[in-house]
Amino acid sequence: MTFRAIGLSEQNIDYHDQEPAIELPHDLDDAQRALAEVQALLRKQKVIESVVHNQQTTVNPERQSLVEELVHRQHLTELGNKLYLLHPADVAYVLESLPQEERMLVWGLVRSDRDGDILLELSDAVRESLIKSMDSEELFAATESLDADEIAELAPDLPRDVVEKLASSLSLEEREQLRAAMSYPEDTVGARMDFDMVTIRDDVTLEVVLRYLRRFDELPDQTDQVFVVDRVDHFKGSLPLDRLLVNEPETLVSEVMSREVLMLSALDDAYEAAQAFERYDLVSAPVLDPSGKLIGRLTVNEVVDVIREESEADLLSSAGLREEEDLFASVWESAKNRWLWLGLNLCTAFFASRVIDTFEGTIAKVVALATLMPIVAGIAGNSGNQTMTLMIRSLALGQVTAANFKLLLKKELAIAGLNGLVWGSVAGLAAWGLYFGSPNAVMLGLLMTLAVMLNLLVAALIGVLVPLGLEKMGRDPAMGSSVLLTFTTDSMGFFIFLGLASLFF
C-alpha cells in the first residue's frame, strides 16, 4: 500500500483545479531548486510539529492532539500543492534524492492520476521500490491512462495481474501494440518505439493533408514529418512539415515527399539507432517490420533516454557496479551490489603483494625502492585509463574496425612510448635528486626512467585490448575496466620495477 498520512486523504489536500502551467523547460537547475524547496518544507514540518508537540499547554490532550493534526495537515497541504505544480520529471528527481521515509511521505502526496507519468521518469531501482509499496488497485489506477508503449515500458516491474488487467482494458489495436512492444528485447528499437504517429497516402494533395491534420486536437509529440504509406501500410517515404507548408496546396504528396529516409528495424540496437539520430540530426524516424510495413516510430525524446542510460551503464560498469543503485537503498543491498569487483580487486591486490614479496631481498638491499615503486604503478594507471576511455568511446561510436585496429594500436603504443620517455625522464631526474649523494642515485634515476616507460607501454596495451576483448565476447567494453587496468598496472609495474632493480643492483 502506498503510504498515506494518518487522517489525511487526497481529497483533504487542495491541489487547485487548474492544470499546472509550465512554460519554461525544466533543466537540472529547476529540478535542484524543486528538491531544495521540498527538503525545506519537510524540515519546516518536522521542526514546527516538534515544537507544537513539546509545548506545555493547559489544554486537554484531545485539544492538543487536534492542534498537532491541524499543523500536520497544513504542512502536507503546502507540500502537496508544491508537488502538483512540478513537472513529472522534477517530481521523479525529488523522489530519487530523498531518503526512504521522506520519499514514501512525498509519494503519498502525489495525485494518483500523475503516478503513472512519474513512474515513467524514475530510475529502475527507485521505481521498483515504489511499485512494491502500492497494491494492485493503486497500480492499475496509476497506469490505466498511459499509452500502450508506456505500459510496455513499465510492464517488467508491474505484477502480472495488473498487466493482464491493463491489457484487457485496452482496445484491440492498443492490445496488439502492447503485445508487440513487450515482445522485443529491452535494448532494441521495438521496445522504444512510439505507436502514436500520422500517416497519409501519396496520391492526395497537400491541401487534403492540411485539412486532415486540422482534425487533430494536437499532433503527436516530436512530429516533424508525416509518414507516407500505401493501402496496406507499407512505408513509401515521408513528408516533412516544412515541405507541406511551403509548397502549393494543389501539389501531390508524391511530388514533394522524401524517399531518402532513415528507416529502422524493430530489432535494431537502440543505442546504434541513437547514434544515427545524433549523426543525422533527426527528430523522428520510421520503424518497419521485415516486410516493410510501418509499425511505429522512434523519437528524439526516447533517443535522449537511451544515450543517458547507456552513459550511466558505462560509468557504473567501469567502476565495477553490477547494476543501477538506489541512492538510499538499504546498506545490505548496496553492499551486495559492490561485492563482485571488490572481491576480484582483493584477489588482484594479493597477487600484487606476492610480486613484491618475490623481490624482498632486492628491496632489503636498496630500501629506496619501496618508496619509488608506487610512482611507477600510479602514472601507468593514469595513462592506461586515458587510453581505455578513448577506446571505450570509439567502440561505442563504432569507429574501431578490423581495418584500422592495428594502426590504432601502433599509435597508442607510440604515444605511450613518447610519454614514457618524457615523464620517465622527469621521474628519473626526481629520483636522482631525492637520493643525490647516494651511491645508487644514478642507477635509481635510470631505473625509474625505464620502468615508467615500460609500464606505460603495458598500460596502453591493456587499455586497447581489454575493451576490445570484452566487446568481442559480447560484453560491455566498460565492464570492470578500471579494476582490470589497476590490477595490471600495479602488478606489472611492481614486477618491471623490481625485476629491473634486481638486474641493476
Tab-separated table of N, CA and C in Angstrom, residues 119-223:
chain	number	residue	atom	x	y	z
A	119	LEU	N	6.201	7.526	-12.568
A	119	LEU	CA	6.877	6.226	-12.590
A	119	LEU	C	7.723	6.059	-13.851
A	120	LEU	N	7.247	6.589	-14.962
A	120	LEU	CA	7.996	6.501	-16.214
A	120	LEU	C	9.320	7.260	-16.149
A	121	GLU	N	9.375	8.305	-15.335
A	121	GLU	CA	10.561	9.150	-15.254
A	121	GLU	C	11.589	8.655	-14.239
A	122	LEU	N	11.183	7.735	-13.370
A	122	LEU	CA	12.059	7.292	-12.290
A	122	LEU	C	13.114	6.305	-12.772
A	123	SER	N	14.217	6.231	-12.056
A	123	SER	CA	15.208	5.194	-12.311
A	123	SER	C	14.616	3.840	-11.937
A	124	ASP	N	15.169	2.778	-12.507
A	124	ASP	CA	14.609	1.440	-12.295
A	124	ASP	C	14.576	1.071	-10.812
A	125	ALA	N	15.658	1.365	-10.108
A	125	ALA	CA	15.751	0.956	-8.707
A	125	ALA	C	14.687	1.636	-7.847
A	126	VAL	N	14.498	2.947	-8.020
A	126	VAL	CA	13.509	3.685	-7.227
A	126	VAL	C	12.094	3.301	-7.669
A	127	ARG	N	11.897	3.122	-8.961
A	127	ARG	CA	10.583	2.715	-9.457
A	127	ARG	C	10.157	1.386	-8.834
A	128	GLU	N	11.055	0.433	-8.765
A	128	GLU	CA	10.727	-0.868	-8.181
A	128	GLU	C	10.302	-0.731	-6.723
A	129	SER	N	11.006	0.115	-5.973
A	129	SER	CA	10.672	0.262	-4.549
A	129	SER	C	9.296	0.894	-4.360
A	130	LEU	N	8.934	1.846	-5.216
A	130	LEU	CA	7.626	2.492	-5.090
A	130	LEU	C	6.505	1.564	-5.546
A	131	ILE	N	6.751	0.804	-6.591
A	131	ILE	CA	5.732	-0.143	-7.063
A	131	ILE	C	5.457	-1.195	-5.998
A	132	LYS	N	6.488	-1.628	-5.285
A	132	LYS	CA	6.299	-2.609	-4.221
A	132	LYS	C	5.443	-2.054	-3.084
A	133	SER	N	5.418	-0.741	-2.934
A	133	SER	CA	4.646	-0.131	-1.852
A	133	SER	C	3.175	0.056	-2.219
A	134	MET	N	2.798	-0.232	-3.463
A	134	MET	CA	1.434	0.002	-3.939
A	134	MET	C	0.724	-1.335	-4.152
A	135	ASP	N	-0.594	-1.359	-3.897
A	135	ASP	CA	-1.351	-2.576	-4.175
A	135	ASP	C	-1.825	-2.565	-5.627
A	136	SER	N	-2.473	-3.652	-6.042
A	136	SER	CA	-2.857	-3.820	-7.443
A	136	SER	C	-3.820	-2.738	-7.914
A	137	GLU	N	-4.757	-2.361	-7.060
A	137	GLU	CA	-5.729	-1.341	-7.454
A	137	GLU	C	-5.059	0.012	-7.673
A	138	GLU	N	-4.136	0.361	-6.809
A	138	GLU	CA	-3.425	1.625	-6.961
A	138	GLU	C	-2.580	1.627	-8.228
A	139	LEU	N	-1.924	0.500	-8.504
A	139	LEU	CA	-1.098	0.413	-9.700
A	139	LEU	C	-1.942	0.509	-10.969
A	140	PHE	N	-3.099	-0.128	-10.954
A	140	PHE	CA	-3.973	-0.062	-12.125
A	140	PHE	C	-4.463	1.371	-12.347
A	141	ALA	N	-4.858	2.032	-11.270
A	141	ALA	CA	-5.330	3.415	-11.383
A	141	ALA	C	-4.221	4.339	-11.869
A	142	ALA	N	-2.981	4.043	-11.481
A	142	ALA	CA	-1.855	4.904	-11.864
A	142	ALA	C	-1.483	4.740	-13.329
A	143	THR	N	-1.728	3.564	-13.899
A	143	THR	CA	-1.214	3.269	-15.246
A	143	THR	C	-2.292	3.128	-16.317
A	144	GLU	N	-3.556	3.153	-15.947
A	144	GLU	CA	-4.603	2.889	-16.933
A	144	GLU	C	-4.706	3.986	-17.998
A	145	SER	N	-4.237	5.199	-17.692
A	145	SER	CA	-4.324	6.294	-18.663
A	145	SER	C	-3.102	6.378	-19.577
A	146	LEU	N	-2.117	5.493	-19.389
A	146	LEU	CA	-0.898	5.530	-20.189
A	146	LEU	C	-1.122	4.893	-21.561
A	147	ASP	N	-0.293	5.276	-22.515
A	147	ASP	CA	-0.342	4.672	-23.844
A	147	ASP	C	0.247	3.269	-23.806
A	148	ALA	N	0.016	2.508	-24.879
A	148	ALA	CA	0.469	1.118	-24.927
A	148	ALA	C	1.990	1.014	-24.793
A	149	ASP	N	2.738	1.922	-25.462
A	149	ASP	CA	4.194	1.853	-25.392
A	149	ASP	C	4.695	2.214	-23.996
A	150	GLU	N	3.979	3.093	-23.289
A	150	GLU	CA	4.370	3.454	-21.926
A	150	GLU	C	4.068	2.323	-20.950
A	151	ILE	N	2.941	1.653	-21.154
A	151	ILE	CA	2.615	0.489	-20.317
A	151	ILE	C	3.668	-0.594	-20.519
A	152	ALA	N	4.092	-0.780	-21.770
A	152	ALA	CA	5.115	-1.787	-22.063
A	152	ALA	C	6.416	-1.481	-21.346
A	153	GLU	N	6.744	-0.205	-21.203
A	153	GLU	CA	7.973	0.185	-20.505
A	153	GLU	C	7.914	-0.163	-19.025
A	154	LEU	N	6.718	-0.033	-18.433
A	154	LEU	CA	6.564	-0.338	-17.012
A	154	LEU	C	6.275	-1.806	-16.744
A	155	ALA	N	5.818	-2.529	-17.752
A	155	ALA	CA	5.328	-3.897	-17.565
A	155	ALA	C	6.299	-4.821	-16.827
A	156	PRO	N	7.621	-4.792	-17.117
A	156	PRO	CA	8.523	-5.711	-16.403
A	156	PRO	C	8.518	-5.521	-14.891
A	157	ASP	N	8.158	-4.331	-14.405
A	157	ASP	CA	8.163	-4.062	-12.964
A	157	ASP	C	6.791	-4.228	-12.322
A	158	LEU	N	5.746	-4.384	-13.147
A	158	LEU	CA	4.379	-4.482	-12.624
A	158	LEU	C	4.006	-5.930	-12.352
A	159	PRO	N	3.150	-6.187	-11.340
A	159	PRO	CA	2.639	-7.545	-11.112
A	159	PRO	C	1.899	-8.049	-12.344
A	160	ARG	N	1.919	-9.344	-12.544
A	160	ARG	CA	1.317	-9.923	-13.744
A	160	ARG	C	-0.177	-9.639	-13.828
A	161	ASP	N	-0.872	-9.694	-12.680
A	161	ASP	CA	-2.315	-9.471	-12.708
A	161	ASP	C	-2.650	-8.045	-13.127
A	162	VAL	N	-1.784	-7.077	-12.780
A	162	VAL	CA	-2.014	-5.691	-13.178
A	162	VAL	C	-1.822	-5.541	-14.686
A	163	VAL	N	-0.768	-6.169	-15.229
A	163	VAL	CA	-0.527	-6.107	-16.672
A	163	VAL	C	-1.696	-6.723	-17.433
A	164	GLU	N	-2.203	-7.855	-16.959
A	164	GLU	CA	-3.330	-8.511	-17.629
A	164	GLU	C	-4.583	-7.643	-17.568
A	165	LYS	N	-4.802	-7.011	-16.430
A	165	LYS	CA	-5.970	-6.144	-16.289
A	165	LYS	C	-5.849	-4.920	-17.196
A	166	LEU	N	-4.643	-4.371	-17.283
A	166	LEU	CA	-4.409	-3.232	-18.171
A	166	LEU	C	-4.645	-3.629	-19.631
A	167	ALA	N	-4.147	-4.808	-20.008
A	167	ALA	CA	-4.308	-5.265	-21.382
A	167	ALA	C	-5.775	-5.446	-21.740
A	168	SER	N	-6.544	-5.981	-20.812
A	168	SER	CA	-7.966	-6.206	-21.079
A	168	SER	C	-8.749	-4.905	-21.176
A	169	SER	N	-8.202	-3.817	-20.593
A	169	SER	CA	-8.901	-2.536	-20.643
A	169	SER	C	-8.604	-1.759	-21.930
A	170	LEU	N	-7.638	-2.222	-22.714
A	170	LEU	CA	-7.264	-1.541	-23.941
A	170	LEU	C	-8.136	-1.978	-25.107
A	171	SER	N	-8.160	-1.155	-26.141
A	171	SER	CA	-8.844	-1.552	-27.369
A	171	SER	C	-8.049	-2.658	-28.048
A	172	LEU	N	-8.655	-3.294	-29.049
A	172	LEU	CA	-7.987	-4.391	-29.744
A	172	LEU	C	-6.680	-3.918	-30.380
A	173	GLU	N	-6.696	-2.739	-30.989
A	173	GLU	CA	-5.491	-2.207	-31.624
A	173	GLU	C	-4.416	-1.903	-30.590
A	174	GLU	N	-4.811	-1.283	-29.478
A	174	GLU	CA	-3.847	-0.964	-28.430
A	174	GLU	C	-3.302	-2.229	-27.780
A	175	ARG	N	-4.131	-3.241	-27.637
A	175	ARG	CA	-3.683	-4.511	-27.056
A	175	ARG	C	-2.618	-5.160	-27.945
A	176	GLU	N	-2.825	-5.068	-29.243
A	176	GLU	CA	-1.841	-5.623	-30.176
A	176	GLU	C	-0.541	-4.821	-30.112
A	177	GLN	N	-0.654	-3.519	-29.959
A	177	GLN	CA	0.532	-2.685	-29.815
A	177	GLN	C	1.300	-3.037	-28.549
A	178	LEU	N	0.583	-3.246	-27.459
A	178	LEU	CA	1.215	-3.619	-26.202
A	178	LEU	C	1.923	-4.965	-26.344
A	179	ARG	N	1.254	-5.922	-26.958
A	179	ARG	CA	1.863	-7.233	-27.152
A	179	ARG	C	3.130	-7.126	-27.991
A	180	ALA	N	3.059	-6.300	-29.049
A	180	ALA	CA	4.222	-6.135	-29.920
A	180	ALA	C	5.381	-5.487	-29.168
A	181	ALA	N	5.102	-4.422	-28.426
A	181	ALA	CA	6.167	-3.717	-27.707
A	181	ALA	C	6.824	-4.607	-26.658
A	182	MET	N	6.037	-5.451	-25.996
A	182	MET	CA	6.577	-6.325	-24.957
A	182	MET	C	7.329	-7.513	-25.536
A	183	SER	N	7.167	-7.770	-26.833
A	183	SER	CA	7.812	-8.930	-27.440
A	183	SER	C	9.256	-8.650	-27.842
A	184	TYR	N	9.648	-7.383	-27.873
A	184	TYR	CA	11.005	-7.045	-28.305
A	184	TYR	C	11.945	-6.954	-27.106
A	185	PRO	N	13.217	-7.351	-27.279
A	185	PRO	CA	14.205	-7.207	-26.199
A	185	PRO	C	14.336	-5.756	-25.760
A	186	GLU	N	14.746	-5.562	-24.525
A	186	GLU	CA	14.760	-4.230	-23.912
A	186	GLU	C	15.670	-3.245	-24.636
A	187	ASP	N	16.761	-3.736	-25.217
A	187	ASP	CA	17.736	-2.829	-25.833
A	187	ASP	C	17.533	-2.651	-27.326
A	188	THR	N	16.335	-2.965	-27.834
A	188	THR	CA	16.062	-2.827	-29.261
A	188	THR	C	15.161	-1.625	-29.533
A	189	VAL	N	15.107	-1.232	-30.803
A	189	VAL	CA	14.256	-0.109	-31.210
A	189	VAL	C	12.790	-0.430	-30.951
A	190	GLY	N	12.399	-1.689	-31.174
A	190	GLY	CA	10.999	-2.075	-30.986
A	190	GLY	C	10.488	-1.824	-29.588
A	191	ALA	N	11.355	-1.994	-28.596
A	191	ALA	CA	10.948	-1.760	-27.212
A	191	ALA	C	10.830	-0.279	-26.894
A	192	ARG	N	11.375	0.576	-27.756
A	192	ARG	CA	11.389	2.016	-27.517
A	192	ARG	C	10.440	2.781	-28.435
A	193	MET	N	9.880	2.132	-29.436
A	193	MET	CA	9.126	2.867	-30.453
A	193	MET	C	7.787	3.359	-29.920
A	194	ASP	N	7.316	4.404	-30.577
A	194	ASP	CA	6.049	5.065	-30.245
A	194	ASP	C	5.051	4.704	-31.339
A	195	PHE	N	3.823	4.359	-30.934
A	195	PHE	CA	2.803	3.979	-31.916
A	195	PHE	C	1.947	5.164	-32.360
A	196	ASP	N	2.114	6.291	-31.675
A	196	ASP	CA	1.294	7.473	-31.972
A	196	ASP	C	1.961	8.270	-33.086
A	197	MET	N	1.419	8.195	-34.298
A	197	MET	CA	2.024	8.854	-35.459
A	197	MET	C	0.942	9.170	-36.484
A	198	VAL	N	1.297	9.986	-37.469
A	198	VAL	CA	0.356	10.392	-38.517
A	198	VAL	C	0.806	9.773	-39.840
A	199	THR	N	-0.112	9.114	-40.537
A	199	THR	CA	0.192	8.519	-41.844
A	199	THR	C	-0.750	9.080	-42.902
A	200	ILE	N	-0.253	9.192	-44.133
A	200	ILE	CA	-1.038	9.692	-45.253
A	200	ILE	C	-0.727	8.852	-46.490
A	201	ARG	N	-1.466	9.074	-47.589
A	201	ARG	CA	-1.207	8.416	-48.880
A	201	ARG	C	-0.490	9.387	-49.798
A	202	ASP	N	0.156	8.837	-50.829
A	202	ASP	CA	0.933	9.697	-51.722
A	202	ASP	C	0.127	10.252	-52.889
A	203	ASP	N	-1.136	9.800	-53.040
A	203	ASP	CA	-1.929	10.241	-54.190
A	203	ASP	C	-2.905	11.356	-53.836
A	204	VAL	N	-2.692	12.022	-52.693
A	204	VAL	CA	-3.558	13.128	-52.292
A	204	VAL	C	-2.769	14.424	-52.378
A	205	THR	N	-3.473	15.538	-52.388
A	205	THR	CA	-2.808	16.843	-52.462
A	205	THR	C	-2.417	17.328	-51.069
A	206	LEU	N	-1.554	18.327	-51.052
A	206	LEU	CA	-1.136	18.903	-49.774
A	206	LEU	C	-2.301	19.574	-49.073
A	207	GLU	N	-3.249	20.096	-49.828
A	207	GLU	CA	-4.429	20.715	-49.227
A	207	GLU	C	-5.230	19.683	-48.447
A	208	VAL	N	-5.371	18.496	-48.996
A	208	VAL	CA	-6.080	17.419	-48.305
A	208	VAL	C	-5.342	17.048	-47.018
A	209	VAL	N	-4.023	16.999	-47.094
A	209	VAL	CA	-3.228	16.671	-45.899
A	209	VAL	C	-3.426	17.725	-44.818
A	210	LEU	N	-3.428	19.002	-45.214
A	210	LEU	CA	-3.623	20.071	-44.235
A	210	LEU	C	-4.988	19.981	-43.581
A	211	ARG	N	-6.012	19.703	-44.370
A	211	ARG	CA	-7.361	19.556	-43.789
A	211	ARG	C	-7.404	18.373	-42.829
A	212	TYR	N	-6.699	17.317	-43.182
A	212	TYR	CA	-6.650	16.128	-42.326
A	212	TYR	C	-5.962	16.441	-40.990
A	213	LEU	N	-4.861	17.164	-41.048
A	213	LEU	CA	-4.126	17.488	-39.824
A	213	LEU	C	-4.923	18.420	-38.916
A	214	ARG	N	-5.741	19.285	-39.498
A	214	ARG	CA	-6.533	20.210	-38.683
A	214	ARG	C	-7.614	19.482	-37.884
A	215	ARG	N	-7.891	18.246	-38.233
A	215	ARG	CA	-8.893	17.479	-37.486
A	215	ARG	C	-8.351	16.990	-36.147
A	216	PHE	N	-7.029	17.024	-35.999
A	216	PHE	CA	-6.425	16.596	-34.734
A	216	PHE	C	-6.536	17.720	-33.708
A	217	ASP	N	-6.825	17.350	-32.466
A	217	ASP	CA	-6.769	18.333	-31.381
A	217	ASP	C	-5.330	18.816	-31.181
A	218	GLU	N	-4.396	17.890	-31.274
A	218	GLU	CA	-2.979	18.209	-31.227
A	218	GLU	C	-2.212	17.085	-31.907
A	219	LEU	N	-1.081	17.419	-32.491
A	219	LEU	CA	-0.266	16.413	-33.152
A	219	LEU	C	0.554	15.647	-32.115
A	220	PRO	N	0.907	14.412	-32.423
A	220	PRO	CA	1.772	13.662	-31.501
A	220	PRO	C	3.077	14.414	-31.252
A	221	ASP	N	3.632	14.230	-30.072
A	221	ASP	CA	4.894	14.891	-29.728
A	221	ASP	C	5.990	14.530	-30.730
A	222	GLN	N	6.901	15.479	-30.949
A	222	GLN	CA	8.034	15.307	-31.855
A	222	GLN	C	7.599	14.955	-33.282
A	223	THR	N	6.482	15.528	-33.725
A	223	THR	CA	6.041	15.321	-35.105
A	223	THR	C	6.712	16.355	-36.004
